[in-house]
Amino acid sequence: MIEDKNQSRTALEKLGEFGLIKHLTKGFELTQESTLKGIGDDAAILDFKNQKTVVSTDLLIEGVHFHLSYMPLKHLGYKSVIVNLSDIYAMNAIATQITVSLAVSNRFPLEALEEFYEGVRAACKMYGVDLIGGDTTSSTTGMLISITALGVGQEKKLVYRSGAKENDLLVVSGDLGGAYLGLQVLEREKEVFKVNPQNQPDLEPYSYIVERQLKPEARKDIVELLEKLEVSPTAMIDISDGLSSEILHLCEQSNVGCNLYEDKIPLDPTVISASEEFKIDSSMIALSGGEDYELLFTIDQKEFPKIKGNPNLTVLGHMTDKNEGAHLISRNGSKIPITAQGWNSF
Amino acid sequence: MIEDKNQSRTALEKLGEFGLIKHLTKGFELTQESTLKGIGDDAAILDFKNQKTVVSTDLLIEGVHFHLSYMPLKHLGYKSVIVNLSDIYAMNAIATQITVSLAVSNRFPLEALEEFYEGVRAACKMYGVDLIGGDTTSSTTGMLISITALGVGQEKKLVYRSGAKENDLLVVSGDLGGAYLGLQVLEREKEVFKVNPQNQPDLEPYSYIVERQLKPEARKDIVELLEKLEVSPTAMIDISDGLSSEILHLCEQSNVGCNLYEDKIPLDPTVISASEEFKIDSSMIALSGGEDYELLFTIDQKEFPKIKGNPNLTVLGHMTDKNEGAHLISRNGSKIPITAQGWNSF
């Protein structure tokens, strides 16, 4: 039997725009009580009753925010959703709906978009979020993704970046630096592959950090944990651009300073070993790496007993008077001003 | 004095991403009572109280949806907002907030983005809408814009595409075909300019249709008019892709057919004269042209006296049994099946 290698490639123009949206979004179930009307009209209709509506949006561009050479489309779909949900959780709110808009050049067959939407669907299912709208169109070059996430929260429970007070403890969820190092591993393997396409990379020793890069999770569980522990953060932000950049946001918007202790920064053993391999300082990675999507927040010192010893949370330091500035207290005790080394796409 | 021709061009990388967002969105006032928190945190916070939330999103790509060669950036900013607000009004809801995300290659100086945001600001002001969030990033090639619009409405007043009944009247606001013809004029002038850059185009005779293309308006006034006239549309959609395509959406989603009378299609005199000049049938333009952003809706026949003689509204025909299909009744009385000739980006 002669194999038709093109059998699973369907050109996008065959479906047209409406057909494409219909095709890609079929099989998405609506599970939120607040979704009155999803895809299929001029707009979606939501009912948040007496709760507040939380809205966040992000734009992801091929070649700038992601590279399809090492980012499988399903992972990309998943991660694009996660990045947005993370912003909703960073308000101490619960994400409920998303819209997903996609532009692709016609070098993408339908099957590629199906893969992308499989990832979107997996994220929607994992986080209990409804896909309620979007736009699908052609681009002149690569792929770009725009997602808007909506969520709900009670007004008095929502947490802004601006509420941190002097002496509040600075707390972070999970561990840091993995996503950045995972990217370094993938980029190295890509270079090796260019030279020798027969070479099968062994990513097994790096599986944790590669997964942190390719399939990050948003910390809905931390929002639920804080609720359960009856901890009310005074300020919160998600770590998308690196710890130092996010700390500076909290300090600036809360009008406080900060002492961050280097020896407290939570690092996974894989991050430590890969840092050594790449000859980069692991603290530097955690401070500037970005894309970990952990939650960084401040709490009143009185709340400390509630989080003490919790394996998901680490106290990194404390907030100070604004005039003291934001500093890293290094392992040898020296005080180094924190500067934003975060990611800048321009 | 030697003029520095570059004095008003500021490279984007100078400001960085946070600086850029801050710079572009300063001076945007929040006027909606429902906006509790706008730009500056991980997400915006809105309070729609007991009203329903309406959400719509659109993606606009340079070279696909717009061409900067004849679209001034300020107009582009304005139009990008209008396109989205139109979807909210098409639900018989009132638009309240937008998020605007922008990706540009670094060939765009800061001043270009300022111009774009001037257009966004003008639209926000004109329609009483708050800018509450967005993302600004670099693209590898041209410019792309993603906007999400939010609005509110009372549940029983919201109008879907699916509510049209047999014998309902089909009504349209304003007139049709102008935006498409305006584009033809602009494209012709662009070709002339290529051959003879000294040639100054005289667009004066075409000002109405050029403005329909470059600076369309969304029909918030029609939503307000229907409220004032106490008319409850049974189904509604905005005309972004051409009359025939939108009629087919209404028919399909409402499970009805339609008779559309060619001689009822409202055309501006400029549309008629420009159609003759371009040797295109003016009805064809209205049916397939798109981008007019008028509202197309159906009403119960009993409501007719309320809209009779209103200069903003035209009865185009009526809905029929689904089995009769959707037809255009031409000027000579022949019955022609309506097919979607709408715009497809792929």
PDB file of N, CA and C in Angstrom, chain A residues 25 28-30 32 34-46 97-99 130-134, chain B residues 55-56 91 160-161 253:
ATOM      1  N   THR A  25     -13.627  24.544  18.035  1.00  0.00           N
ATOM      2  CA  THR A  25     -14.177  24.722  19.373  1.00  0.00           C
ATOM      3  C   THR A  25     -15.262  23.706  19.711  1.00  0.00           C
ATOM      4  N   PHE A  28     -15.784  21.487  23.213  1.00  0.00           N
ATOM      5  CA  PHE A  28     -15.480  22.245  24.426  1.00  0.00           C
ATOM      6  C   PHE A  28     -16.777  22.331  25.223  1.00  0.00           C
ATOM      7  N   GLU A  29     -16.768  21.761  26.410  1.00  0.00           N
ATOM      8  CA  GLU A  29     -17.982  21.832  27.227  1.00  0.00           C
ATOM      9  C   GLU A  29     -17.987  23.092  28.068  1.00  0.00           C
ATOM     10  N   LEU A  30     -19.160  23.631  28.333  1.00  0.00           N
ATOM     11  CA  LEU A  30     -19.285  24.751  29.265  1.00  0.00           C
ATOM     12  C   LEU A  30     -19.631  24.171  30.626  1.00  0.00           C
ATOM     13  N   GLN A  32     -19.014  26.202  33.714  1.00  0.00           N
ATOM     14  CA  GLN A  32     -19.221  27.245  34.716  1.00  0.00           C
ATOM     15  C   GLN A  32     -20.685  27.672  34.729  1.00  0.00           C
ATOM     16  N   SER A  34     -21.639  30.412  35.634  1.00  0.00           N
ATOM     17  CA  SER A  34     -21.692  31.825  35.227  1.00  0.00           C
ATOM     18  C   SER A  34     -21.697  32.023  33.720  1.00  0.00           C
ATOM     19  N   THR A  35     -21.446  30.965  32.933  1.00  0.00           N
ATOM     20  CA  THR A  35     -21.465  31.115  31.474  1.00  0.00           C
ATOM     21  C   THR A  35     -22.880  30.921  30.945  1.00  0.00           C
ATOM     22  N   LEU A  36     -23.552  32.021  30.596  1.00  0.00           N
ATOM     23  CA  LEU A  36     -24.909  31.907  30.063  1.00  0.00           C
ATOM     24  C   LEU A  36     -24.886  31.605  28.571  1.00  0.00           C
ATOM     25  N   LYS A  37     -23.906  32.189  27.861  1.00  0.00           N
ATOM     26  CA  LYS A  37     -23.804  31.980  26.413  1.00  0.00           C
ATOM     27  C   LYS A  37     -22.332  32.014  26.039  1.00  0.00           C
ATOM     28  N   GLY A  38     -21.860  30.951  25.370  1.00  0.00           N
ATOM     29  CA  GLY A  38     -20.448  30.891  25.004  1.00  0.00           C
ATOM     30  C   GLY A  38     -20.226  31.342  23.576  1.00  0.00           C
ATOM     31  N   ILE A  39     -19.513  30.542  22.818  1.00  0.00           N
ATOM     32  CA  ILE A  39     -19.193  30.866  21.427  1.00  0.00           C
ATOM     33  C   ILE A  39     -20.443  30.791  20.552  1.00  0.00           C
ATOM     34  N   GLY A  40     -20.529  31.646  19.520  1.00  0.00           N
ATOM     35  CA  GLY A  40     -21.575  31.482  18.524  1.00  0.00           C
ATOM     36  C   GLY A  40     -22.451  32.695  18.300  1.00  0.00           C
ATOM     37  N   ASP A  41     -22.263  33.748  19.071  1.00  0.00           N
ATOM     38  CA  ASP A  41     -23.019  34.971  18.821  1.00  0.00           C
ATOM     39  C   ASP A  41     -22.014  36.105  18.665  1.00  0.00           C
ATOM     40  N   ASP A  42     -22.492  37.358  18.636  1.00  0.00           N
ATOM     41  CA  ASP A  42     -21.548  38.470  18.529  1.00  0.00           C
ATOM     42  C   ASP A  42     -20.680  38.574  19.767  1.00  0.00           C
ATOM     43  N   ALA A  43     -21.217  38.135  20.905  1.00  0.00           N
ATOM     44  CA  ALA A  43     -20.478  38.218  22.164  1.00  0.00           C
ATOM     45  C   ALA A  43     -20.954  37.100  23.086  1.00  0.00           C
ATOM     46  N   ALA A  44     -20.167  36.816  24.101  1.00  0.00           N
ATOM     47  CA  ALA A  44     -20.573  35.852  25.122  1.00  0.00           C
ATOM     48  C   ALA A  44     -21.291  36.583  26.248  1.00  0.00           C
ATOM     49  N   ILE A  45     -22.132  35.860  26.983  1.00  0.00           N
ATOM     50  CA  ILE A  45     -22.866  36.464  28.103  1.00  0.00           C
ATOM     51  C   ILE A  45     -22.515  35.716  29.386  1.00  0.00           C
ATOM     52  N   LEU A  46     -22.133  36.473  30.409  1.00  0.00           N
ATOM     53  CA  LEU A  46     -21.732  35.879  31.682  1.00  0.00           C
ATOM     54  C   LEU A  46     -22.550  36.472  32.818  1.00  0.00           C
ATOM     55  N   GLN A  97     -13.544  31.940  32.819  1.00  0.00           N
ATOM     56  CA  GLN A  97     -13.705  31.879  31.366  1.00  0.00           C
ATOM     57  C   GLN A  97     -12.464  32.420  30.654  1.00  0.00           C
ATOM     58  N   ILE A  98     -12.273  31.978  29.412  1.00  0.00           N
ATOM     59  CA  ILE A  98     -11.242  32.583  28.561  1.00  0.00           C
ATOM     60  C   ILE A  98     -11.785  32.789  27.140  1.00  0.00           C
ATOM     61  N   THR A  99     -11.193  33.763  26.451  1.00  0.00           N
ATOM     62  CA  THR A  99     -11.356  33.854  25.005  1.00  0.00           C
ATOM     63  C   THR A  99      -9.981  33.590  24.398  1.00  0.00           C
ATOM     64  N   ASP A 130     -14.140  27.880  31.171  1.00  0.00           N
ATOM     65  CA  ASP A 130     -14.887  27.743  29.913  1.00  0.00           C
ATOM     66  C   ASP A 130     -14.260  28.588  28.805  1.00  0.00           C
ATOM     67  N   LEU A 131     -14.153  28.006  27.611  1.00  0.00           N
ATOM     68  CA  LEU A 131     -13.773  28.787  26.426  1.00  0.00           C
ATOM     69  C   LEU A 131     -15.044  29.435  25.899  1.00  0.00           C
ATOM     70  N   ILE A 132     -15.102  30.778  25.886  1.00  0.00           N
ATOM     71  CA  ILE A 132     -16.370  31.447  25.543  1.00  0.00           C
ATOM     72  C   ILE A 132     -16.295  32.298  24.289  1.00  0.00           C
ATOM     73  N   GLY A 133     -15.133  32.387  23.659  1.00  0.00           N
ATOM     74  CA  GLY A 133     -15.073  33.223  22.466  1.00  0.00           C
ATOM     75  C   GLY A 133     -13.696  33.249  21.888  1.00  0.00           C
ATOM     76  N   GLY A 134     -13.555  34.012  20.811  1.00  0.00           N
ATOM     77  CA  GLY A 134     -12.261  34.137  20.181  1.00  0.00           C
ATOM     78  C   GLY A 134     -12.403  34.487  18.730  1.00  0.00           C
TER      79      GLY A 134
ATOM     80  N   VAL B  55     -19.041  39.837  26.588  1.00  0.00           N
ATOM     81  CA  VAL B  55     -17.617  39.836  26.225  1.00  0.00           C
ATOM     82  C   VAL B  55     -17.430  39.502  24.750  1.00  0.00           C
ATOM     83  N   SER B  56     -16.611  40.288  24.078  1.00  0.00           N
ATOM     84  CA  SER B  56     -16.302  39.993  22.682  1.00  0.00           C
ATOM     85  C   SER B  56     -14.848  40.324  22.391  1.00  0.00           C
ATOM     86  N   MET B  91     -25.512  42.849  20.765  1.00  0.00           N
ATOM     87  CA  MET B  91     -26.232  42.044  21.763  1.00  0.00           C
ATOM     88  C   MET B  91     -27.315  42.888  22.440  1.00  0.00           C
ATOM     89  N   TYR B 160     -29.968  37.802  21.082  1.00  0.00           N
ATOM     90  CA  TYR B 160     -29.091  36.825  20.450  1.00  0.00           C
ATOM     91  C   TYR B 160     -29.359  36.786  18.942  1.00  0.00           C
ATOM     92  N   ARG B 161     -28.530  36.001  18.241  1.00  0.00           N
ATOM     93  CA  ARG B 161     -28.773  35.831  16.811  1.00  0.00           C
ATOM     94  C   ARG B 161     -29.915  34.842  16.554  1.00  0.00           C
ATOM     95  N   GLN B 253     -29.079  30.447  12.693  1.00  0.00           N
ATOM     96  CA  GLN B 253     -29.173  30.336  14.145  1.00  0.00           C
ATOM     97  C   GLN B 253     -30.594  30.484  14.670  1.00  0.00           C
TER      98      GLN B 253
END
